[in-house]
PDB file of C-alpha atoms in Angstrom:
ATOM      1  CA  UNK N   1      -8.545  70.981 -41.807  1.00  0.00           C
ATOM      2  CA  UNK N   2      -5.384  73.113 -41.822  1.00  0.00           C
ATOM      3  CA  UNK N   3      -3.732  71.608 -44.881  1.00  0.00           C
ATOM      4  CA  UNK N   4      -1.149  74.370 -44.983  1.00  0.00           C
ATOM      5  CA  UNK N   5       0.151  73.409 -41.545  1.00  0.00           C
ATOM      6  CA  UNK N   6       0.201  69.713 -42.418  1.00  0.00           C
ATOM      7  CA  UNK N   7       2.206  70.383 -45.585  1.00  0.00           C
ATOM      8  CA  UNK N   8       4.719  72.700 -43.938  1.00  0.00           C
ATOM      9  CA  UNK N   9       7.646  70.248 -44.288  1.00  0.00           C
ATOM     10  CA  UNK N  10       7.478  70.185 -48.092  1.00  0.00           C
ATOM     11  CA  UNK N  11       9.938  73.056 -48.395  1.00  0.00           C
ATOM     12  CA  UNK N  12      12.535  71.676 -46.010  1.00  0.00           C
ATOM     13  CA  UNK N  13      15.810  70.329 -47.350  1.00  0.00           C
ATOM     14  CA  UNK N  14      18.307  67.733 -46.160  1.00  0.00           C
ATOM     15  CA  UNK N  15      21.895  68.039 -47.403  1.00  0.00           C
ATOM     16  CA  UNK N  16      20.608  70.442 -50.033  1.00  0.00           C
ATOM     17  CA  UNK N  17      17.941  68.080 -51.382  1.00  0.00           C
ATOM     18  CA  UNK N  18      14.185  68.544 -51.095  1.00  0.00           C
ATOM     19  CA  UNK N  19      11.989  65.713 -49.801  1.00  0.00           C
ATOM     20  CA  UNK N  20      10.651  65.342 -53.350  1.00  0.00           C
ATOM     21  CA  UNK N  21      14.169  64.998 -54.775  1.00  0.00           C
ATOM     22  CA  UNK N  22      15.127  62.480 -52.107  1.00  0.00           C
ATOM     23  CA  UNK N  23      12.055  60.432 -52.958  1.00  0.00           C
ATOM     24  CA  UNK N  24      12.396  56.853 -51.744  1.00  0.00           C
ATOM     25  CA  UNK N  25      16.027  57.182 -50.692  1.00  0.00           C
ATOM     26  CA  UNK N  26      16.673  55.800 -47.226  1.00  0.00           C
ATOM     27  CA  UNK N  27      17.199  58.407 -44.511  1.00  0.00           C
ATOM     28  CA  UNK N  28      18.617  57.889 -41.026  1.00  0.00           C
ATOM     29  CA  UNK N  29      18.896  61.200 -39.222  1.00  0.00           C
ATOM     30  CA  UNK N  30      19.307  60.324 -35.543  1.00  0.00           C
ATOM     31  CA  UNK N  31      19.851  57.504 -33.072  1.00  0.00           C
ATOM     32  CA  UNK N  32      16.900  58.590 -30.970  1.00  0.00           C
ATOM     33  CA  UNK N  33      13.393  58.387 -32.364  1.00  0.00           C
ATOM     34  CA  UNK N  34      12.470  61.984 -33.345  1.00  0.00           C
ATOM     35  CA  UNK N  35       9.940  63.094 -30.728  1.00  0.00           C
ATOM     36  CA  UNK N  36       8.411  66.443 -29.812  1.00  0.00           C
ATOM     37  CA  UNK N  37       9.208  67.840 -26.367  1.00  0.00           C
ATOM     38  CA  UNK N  38       5.502  67.797 -25.494  1.00  0.00           C
ATOM     39  CA  UNK N  39       4.846  64.339 -26.944  1.00  0.00           C
ATOM     40  CA  UNK N  40       3.160  63.089 -23.773  1.00  0.00           C
ATOM     41  CA  UNK N  41       1.182  66.138 -22.739  1.00  0.00           C
ATOM     42  CA  UNK N  42      -1.885  64.552 -24.334  1.00  0.00           C
ATOM     43  CA  UNK N  43      -3.373  61.433 -22.737  1.00  0.00           C
ATOM     44  CA  UNK N  44      -3.715  58.232 -24.740  1.00  0.00           C
ATOM     45  CA  UNK N  45      -7.493  58.655 -24.806  1.00  0.00           C
ATOM     46  CA  UNK N  46      -7.106  62.174 -26.178  1.00  0.00           C
ATOM     47  CA  UNK N  47      -4.650  60.905 -28.794  1.00  0.00           C
ATOM     48  CA  UNK N  48      -7.051  58.188 -29.917  1.00  0.00           C
ATOM     49  CA  UNK N  49      -9.892  60.672 -30.185  1.00  0.00           C
ATOM     50  CA  UNK N  50      -7.784  63.094 -32.224  1.00  0.00           C
ATOM     51  CA  UNK N  51      -6.344  60.393 -34.508  1.00  0.00           C
ATOM     52  CA  UNK N  52      -9.845  59.056 -35.165  1.00  0.00           C
ATOM     53  CA  UNK N  53     -10.992  62.491 -36.314  1.00  0.00           C
ATOM     54  CA  UNK N  54      -7.958  62.990 -38.524  1.00  0.00           C
ATOM     55  CA  UNK N  55      -8.170  59.527 -40.054  1.00  0.00           C
ATOM     56  CA  UNK N  56     -11.831  60.160 -40.829  1.00  0.00           C
ATOM     57  CA  UNK N  57     -10.646  63.203 -42.789  1.00  0.00           C
ATOM     58  CA  UNK N  58      -8.167  61.067 -44.740  1.00  0.00           C
ATOM     59  CA  UNK N  59     -10.837  58.528 -45.607  1.00  0.00           C
ATOM     60  CA  UNK N  60     -13.218  61.313 -46.605  1.00  0.00           C
ATOM     61  CA  UNK N  61     -10.597  62.918 -48.876  1.00  0.00           C
ATOM     62  CA  UNK N  62     -10.023  59.524 -50.513  1.00  0.00           C
ATOM     63  CA  UNK N  63     -13.721  59.445 -51.324  1.00  0.00           C
ATOM     64  CA  UNK N  64     -14.745  56.642 -48.966  1.00  0.00           C
ATOM     65  CA  UNK N  65     -18.287  56.548 -47.576  1.00  0.00           C
ATOM     66  CA  UNK N  66     -17.966  56.712 -43.797  1.00  0.00           C
ATOM     67  CA  UNK N  67     -21.655  55.911 -43.359  1.00  0.00           C
ATOM     68  CA  UNK N  68     -21.058  52.413 -44.733  1.00  0.00           C
ATOM     69  CA  UNK N  69     -21.347  49.750 -42.026  1.00  0.00           C
ATOM     70  CA  UNK N  70     -17.938  48.294 -42.901  1.00  0.00           C
ATOM     71  CA  UNK N  71     -16.121  51.651 -42.768  1.00  0.00           C
ATOM     72  CA  UNK N  72     -17.897  53.588 -40.022  1.00  0.00           C
ATOM     73  CA  UNK N  73     -15.792  52.118 -37.212  1.00  0.00           C
ATOM     74  CA  UNK N  74     -12.484  52.204 -39.069  1.00  0.00           C
ATOM     75  CA  UNK N  75     -11.211  55.570 -37.733  1.00  0.00           C
ATOM     76  CA  UNK N  76     -11.658  54.403 -34.124  1.00  0.00           C
ATOM     77  CA  UNK N  77     -10.060  51.048 -34.879  1.00  0.00           C
ATOM     78  CA  UNK N  78      -7.059  52.683 -36.535  1.00  0.00           C
ATOM     79  CA  UNK N  79      -6.649  55.142 -33.648  1.00  0.00           C
ATOM     80  CA  UNK N  80      -6.702  52.338 -31.078  1.00  0.00           C
ATOM     81  CA  UNK N  81      -4.255  50.276 -33.140  1.00  0.00           C
ATOM     82  CA  UNK N  82      -1.836  53.191 -33.489  1.00  0.00           C
ATOM     83  CA  UNK N  83      -1.766  54.143 -29.806  1.00  0.00           C
ATOM     84  CA  UNK N  84      -2.163  50.793 -28.052  1.00  0.00           C
ATOM     85  CA  UNK N  85      -0.462  48.425 -30.476  1.00  0.00           C
ATOM     86  CA  UNK N  86       1.789  49.185 -33.423  1.00  0.00           C
ATOM     87  CA  UNK N  87       3.174  52.480 -32.052  1.00  0.00           C
ATOM     88  CA  UNK N  88       3.011  51.626 -28.345  1.00  0.00           C
ATOM     89  CA  UNK N  89       6.829  51.645 -28.223  1.00  0.00           C
ATOM     90  CA  UNK N  90       6.765  55.439 -28.414  1.00  0.00           C
ATOM     91  CA  UNK N  91       5.485  55.588 -24.836  1.00  0.00           C
ATOM     92  CA  UNK N  92       8.284  55.088 -22.265  1.00  0.00           C
ATOM     93  CA  UNK N  93       5.705  53.750 -19.818  1.00  0.00           C
ATOM     94  CA  UNK N  94       5.557  50.632 -22.009  1.00  0.00           C
ATOM     95  CA  UNK N  95       9.281  49.993 -21.746  1.00  0.00           C
ATOM     96  CA  UNK N  96       9.813  46.452 -20.402  1.00  0.00           C
ATOM     97  CA  UNK N  97      10.988  46.194 -16.823  1.00  0.00           C
ATOM     98  CA  UNK N  98      14.081  44.027 -16.738  1.00  0.00           C
ATOM     99  CA  UNK N  99      15.534  42.155 -13.776  1.00  0.00           C
ATOM    100  CA  UNK N 100      19.004  40.626 -13.820  1.00  0.00           C
ATOM    101  CA  UNK N 101      19.995  37.445 -12.046  1.00  0.00           C
ATOM    102  CA  UNK N 102      23.324  36.141 -10.812  1.00  0.00           C
ATOM    103  CA  UNK N 103      25.041  33.874 -13.293  1.00  0.00           C
ATOM    104  CA  UNK N 104      24.985  30.939 -10.880  1.00  0.00           C
ATOM    105  CA  UNK N 105      25.555  28.404 -13.649  1.00  0.00           C
ATOM    106  CA  UNK N 106      28.850  30.166 -14.398  1.00  0.00           C
ATOM    107  CA  UNK N 107      28.009  30.046 -18.090  1.00  0.00           C
ATOM    108  CA  UNK N 108      30.759  32.199 -19.578  1.00  0.00           C
ATOM    109  CA  UNK N 109      30.257  31.648 -23.299  1.00  0.00           C
ATOM    110  CA  UNK N 110      28.026  33.584 -25.675  1.00  0.00           C
ATOM    111  CA  UNK N 111      24.280  33.184 -25.481  1.00  0.00           C
ATOM    112  CA  UNK N 112      22.404  33.528 -28.769  1.00  0.00           C
ATOM    113  CA  UNK N 113      18.662  34.144 -29.039  1.00  0.00           C
ATOM    114  CA  UNK N 114      17.785  33.877 -32.715  1.00  0.00           C
ATOM    115  CA  UNK N 115      14.726  34.304 -34.922  1.00  0.00           C
ATOM    116  CA  UNK N 116      12.900  36.849 -32.752  1.00  0.00           C
ATOM    117  CA  UNK N 117       9.992  37.825 -35.010  1.00  0.00           C
ATOM    118  CA  UNK N 118       9.022  41.490 -34.987  1.00  0.00           C
ATOM    119  CA  UNK N 119       6.688  43.843 -36.833  1.00  0.00           C
ATOM    120  CA  UNK N 120       7.610  47.490 -37.148  1.00  0.00           C
ATOM    121  CA  UNK N 121       6.623  50.354 -39.456  1.00  0.00           C
ATOM    122  CA  UNK N 122       8.735  52.404 -41.833  1.00  0.00           C
ATOM    123  CA  UNK N 123       8.758  56.032 -40.707  1.00  0.00           C
ATOM    124  CA  UNK N 124       8.950  57.223 -44.318  1.00  0.00           C
ATOM    125  CA  UNK N 125       5.701  55.664 -45.564  1.00  0.00           C
ATOM    126  CA  UNK N 126       4.084  54.144 -42.442  1.00  0.00           C
ATOM    127  CA  UNK N 127       3.934  50.667 -43.950  1.00  0.00           C
ATOM    128  CA  UNK N 128       5.177  47.476 -42.244  1.00  0.00           C
ATOM    129  CA  UNK N 129       8.713  46.250 -41.739  1.00  0.00           C
ATOM    130  CA  UNK N 130       8.606  42.510 -41.037  1.00  0.00           C
ATOM    131  CA  UNK N 131      11.679  40.685 -39.862  1.00  0.00           C
ATOM    132  CA  UNK N 132      13.685  38.632 -37.430  1.00  0.00           C
ATOM    133  CA  UNK N 133      16.212  39.792 -34.875  1.00  0.00           C
ATOM    134  CA  UNK N 134      19.124  37.715 -33.604  1.00  0.00           C
ATOM    135  CA  UNK N 135      20.772  38.694 -30.327  1.00  0.00           C
ATOM    136  CA  UNK N 136      23.989  37.501 -28.683  1.00  0.00           C
ATOM    137  CA  UNK N 137      25.627  38.509 -25.435  1.00  0.00           C
ATOM    138  CA  UNK N 138      28.286  37.322 -23.016  1.00  0.00           C
ATOM    139  CA  UNK N 139      27.460  37.613 -19.335  1.00  0.00           C
ATOM    140  CA  UNK N 140      29.296  40.195 -17.244  1.00  0.00           C
ATOM    141  CA  UNK N 141      28.286  38.210 -14.137  1.00  0.00           C
ATOM    142  CA  UNK N 142      24.548  38.727 -14.568  1.00  0.00           C
ATOM    143  CA  UNK N 143      21.989  37.116 -16.875  1.00  0.00           C
ATOM    144  CA  UNK N 144      18.614  38.214 -18.200  1.00  0.00           C
ATOM    145  CA  UNK N 145      15.410  36.221 -18.647  1.00  0.00           C
ATOM    146  CA  UNK N 146      15.157  35.064 -22.252  1.00  0.00           C
ATOM    147  CA  UNK N 147      11.681  36.529 -22.772  1.00  0.00           C
ATOM    148  CA  UNK N 148      13.032  39.966 -21.881  1.00  0.00           C
ATOM    149  CA  UNK N 149      15.260  39.885 -24.948  1.00  0.00           C
ATOM    150  CA  UNK N 150      12.129  39.453 -27.051  1.00  0.00           C
ATOM    151  CA  UNK N 151      10.322  42.227 -25.171  1.00  0.00           C
ATOM    152  CA  UNK N 152      13.179  44.685 -25.716  1.00  0.00           C
ATOM    153  CA  UNK N 153      13.073  43.977 -29.461  1.00  0.00           C
ATOM    154  CA  UNK N 154       9.288  44.418 -29.554  1.00  0.00           C
ATOM    155  CA  UNK N 155       9.403  47.675 -27.579  1.00  0.00           C
ATOM    156  CA  UNK N 156      11.771  49.402 -29.995  1.00  0.00           C
ATOM    157  CA  UNK N 157      10.086  47.850 -33.036  1.00  0.00           C
ATOM    158  CA  UNK N 158       6.664  49.228 -32.099  1.00  0.00           C
ATOM    159  CA  UNK N 159       7.285  52.738 -33.344  1.00  0.00           C
ATOM    160  CA  UNK N 160       7.937  54.389 -36.709  1.00  0.00           C
ATOM    161  CA  UNK N 161      11.431  53.170 -37.506  1.00  0.00           C
ATOM    162  CA  UNK N 162      14.351  52.820 -39.842  1.00  0.00           C
ATOM    163  CA  UNK N 163      16.199  49.547 -39.536  1.00  0.00           C
ATOM    164  CA  UNK N 164      19.590  51.047 -38.741  1.00  0.00           C
ATOM    165  CA  UNK N 165      18.139  52.952 -35.785  1.00  0.00           C
ATOM    166  CA  UNK N 166      16.202  49.920 -34.575  1.00  0.00           C
ATOM    167  CA  UNK N 167      19.395  47.843 -34.576  1.00  0.00           C
ATOM    168  CA  UNK N 168      21.353  50.435 -32.594  1.00  0.00           C
ATOM    169  CA  UNK N 169      18.540  51.137 -30.136  1.00  0.00           C
ATOM    170  CA  UNK N 170      18.231  47.458 -29.266  1.00  0.00           C
ATOM    171  CA  UNK N 171      22.013  47.129 -28.910  1.00  0.00           C
ATOM    172  CA  UNK N 172      22.353  50.202 -26.690  1.00  0.00           C
ATOM    173  CA  UNK N 173      19.489  49.070 -24.470  1.00  0.00           C
ATOM    174  CA  UNK N 174      21.054  45.627 -24.065  1.00  0.00           C
ATOM    175  CA  UNK N 175      24.448  47.125 -23.228  1.00  0.00           C
ATOM    176  CA  UNK N 176      22.846  49.307 -20.566  1.00  0.00           C
ATOM    177  CA  UNK N 177      20.681  46.556 -19.079  1.00  0.00           C
ATOM    178  CA  UNK N 178      23.336  43.823 -19.172  1.00  0.00           C
ATOM    179  CA  UNK N 179      26.143  46.154 -18.063  1.00  0.00           C
ATOM    180  CA  UNK N 180      28.455  44.931 -20.798  1.00  0.00           C
ATOM    181  CA  UNK N 181      29.663  45.957 -24.246  1.00  0.00           C
ATOM    182  CA  UNK N 182      29.714  42.297 -25.296  1.00  0.00           C
ATOM    183  CA  UNK N 183      26.499  42.462 -27.303  1.00  0.00           C
ATOM    184  CA  UNK N 184      25.623  41.641 -30.900  1.00  0.00           C
ATOM    185  CA  UNK N 185      22.407  42.404 -32.791  1.00  0.00           C
ATOM    186  CA  UNK N 186      21.570  41.235 -36.309  1.00  0.00           C
ATOM    187  CA  UNK N 187      18.315  42.168 -38.031  1.00  0.00           C
ATOM    188  CA  UNK N 188      17.060  40.699 -41.315  1.00  0.00           C
ATOM    189  CA  UNK N 189      13.843  42.342 -42.510  1.00  0.00           C
ATOM    190  CA  UNK N 190      11.524  42.880 -45.449  1.00  0.00           C
ATOM    191  CA  UNK N 191      10.318  46.440 -46.042  1.00  0.00           C
ATOM    192  CA  UNK N 192       6.864  46.777 -47.545  1.00  0.00           C
ATOM    193  CA  UNK N 193       7.768  50.293 -48.691  1.00  0.00           C
ATOM    194  CA  UNK N 194      10.063  48.445 -51.131  1.00  0.00           C
ATOM    195  CA  UNK N 195       7.952  45.370 -51.902  1.00  0.00           C
ATOM    196  CA  UNK N 196       4.377  46.716 -51.988  1.00  0.00           C
ATOM    197  CA  UNK N 197       5.000  50.135 -53.561  1.00  0.00           C
ATOM    198  CA  UNK N 198       7.774  52.124 -55.226  1.00  0.00           C
ATOM    199  CA  UNK N 199      10.208  49.722 -56.899  1.00  0.00           C
ATOM    200  CA  UNK N 200       7.960  46.764 -55.900  1.00  0.00           C
ATOM    201  CA  UNK N 201      10.778  44.298 -55.286  1.00  0.00           C
ATOM    202  CA  UNK N 202       9.278  41.419 -53.332  1.00  0.00           C
ATOM    203  CA  UNK N 203      12.444  39.315 -53.017  1.00  0.00           C
ATOM    204  CA  UNK N 204      15.016  41.584 -51.371  1.00  0.00           C
ATOM    205  CA  UNK N 205      15.588  41.857 -47.629  1.00  0.00           C
ATOM    206  CA  UNK N 206      17.757  44.212 -45.596  1.00  0.00           C
ATOM    207  CA  UNK N 207      20.360  43.082 -43.048  1.00  0.00           C
ATOM    208  CA  UNK N 208      21.804  45.404 -40.392  1.00  0.00           C
ATOM    209  CA  UNK N 209      24.280  44.476 -37.664  1.00  0.00           C
ATOM    210  CA  UNK N 210      25.820  45.714 -34.443  1.00  0.00           C
ATOM    211  CA  UNK N 211      28.900  44.009 -32.997  1.00  0.00           C
ATOM    212  CA  UNK N 212      30.184  45.296 -29.670  1.00  0.00           C
ATOM    213  CA  UNK N 213      32.997  44.295 -27.331  1.00  0.00           C
ATOM    214  CA  UNK N 214      34.317  40.778 -27.884  1.00  0.00           C
ATOM    215  CA  UNK N 215      31.907  40.271 -30.785  1.00  0.00           C
ATOM    216  CA  UNK N 216      33.627  42.887 -32.913  1.00  0.00           C
ATOM    217  CA  UNK N 217      36.142  40.489 -34.424  1.00  0.00           C
ATOM    218  CA  UNK N 218      36.079  38.318 -37.572  1.00  0.00           C
ATOM    219  CA  UNK N 219      36.244  35.126 -35.513  1.00  0.00           C
ATOM    220  CA  UNK N 220      33.256  35.973 -33.310  1.00  0.00           C
ATOM    221  CA  UNK N 221      31.251  37.358 -36.220  1.00  0.00           C
ATOM    222  CA  UNK N 222      31.741  34.055 -38.065  1.00  0.00           C
ATOM    223  CA  UNK N 223      30.780  32.119 -34.941  1.00  0.00           C
ATOM    224  CA  UNK N 224      27.553  34.089 -34.522  1.00  0.00           C
ATOM    225  CA  UNK N 225      26.702  33.672 -38.196  1.00  0.00           C
ATOM    226  CA  UNK N 226      27.205  29.911 -37.898  1.00  0.00           C
ATOM    227  CA  UNK N 227      24.795  29.752 -34.944  1.00  0.00           C
ATOM    228  CA  UNK N 228      22.191  31.776 -36.824  1.00  0.00           C
ATOM    229  CA  UNK N 229      22.432  29.878 -40.091  1.00  0.00           C
ATOM    230  CA  UNK N 230      22.369  26.384 -38.545  1.00  0.00           C
TER     231      UNK N 230
END
């Protein structure tokens, strides 16, 4: 294994600080998920095969016996899980197809979809982020199927993430799809990189918000919070 190539980022610095000095500090470097230009040159089957080999190396370095019946299939299982499940949101082919419908009911107040459960993974340590998303929007003349709101959340959650980016990505997608700036996104999540390692705080959660258009006012923010908390 080319360990030198894998460790090549150790010398890089951000704002003058090394990755070691930054440690567990939270980083948010871009709105878009950082992807290589050739990210999709390799097929999913090729990716699974390669990940399986590499994960076998990790297990071997840790001292695990890959001939054991319980462990022998783990590299393949992890590879399949990475590509087809928990990181499937990296592939634009998995982006949910959304159809809009005329607002025939003439419902012109906010619609709130709350408590959308999602599972993501922290891009700093590749451990789970578990939380709930709350979404509000006001129709611009079109409406969206409720399940599509859930699917949009799941799509952006199923990739290595930071919560701030996840919040903004969901909001921007909703604004584009719904053709309106009147969108709000609130995410309340537990980060296992905080609770299961590092500082090991199992009680704290993180809340991030996006308020656009008519929702970016104290009155509407309070109204949304009342809907969510009741």
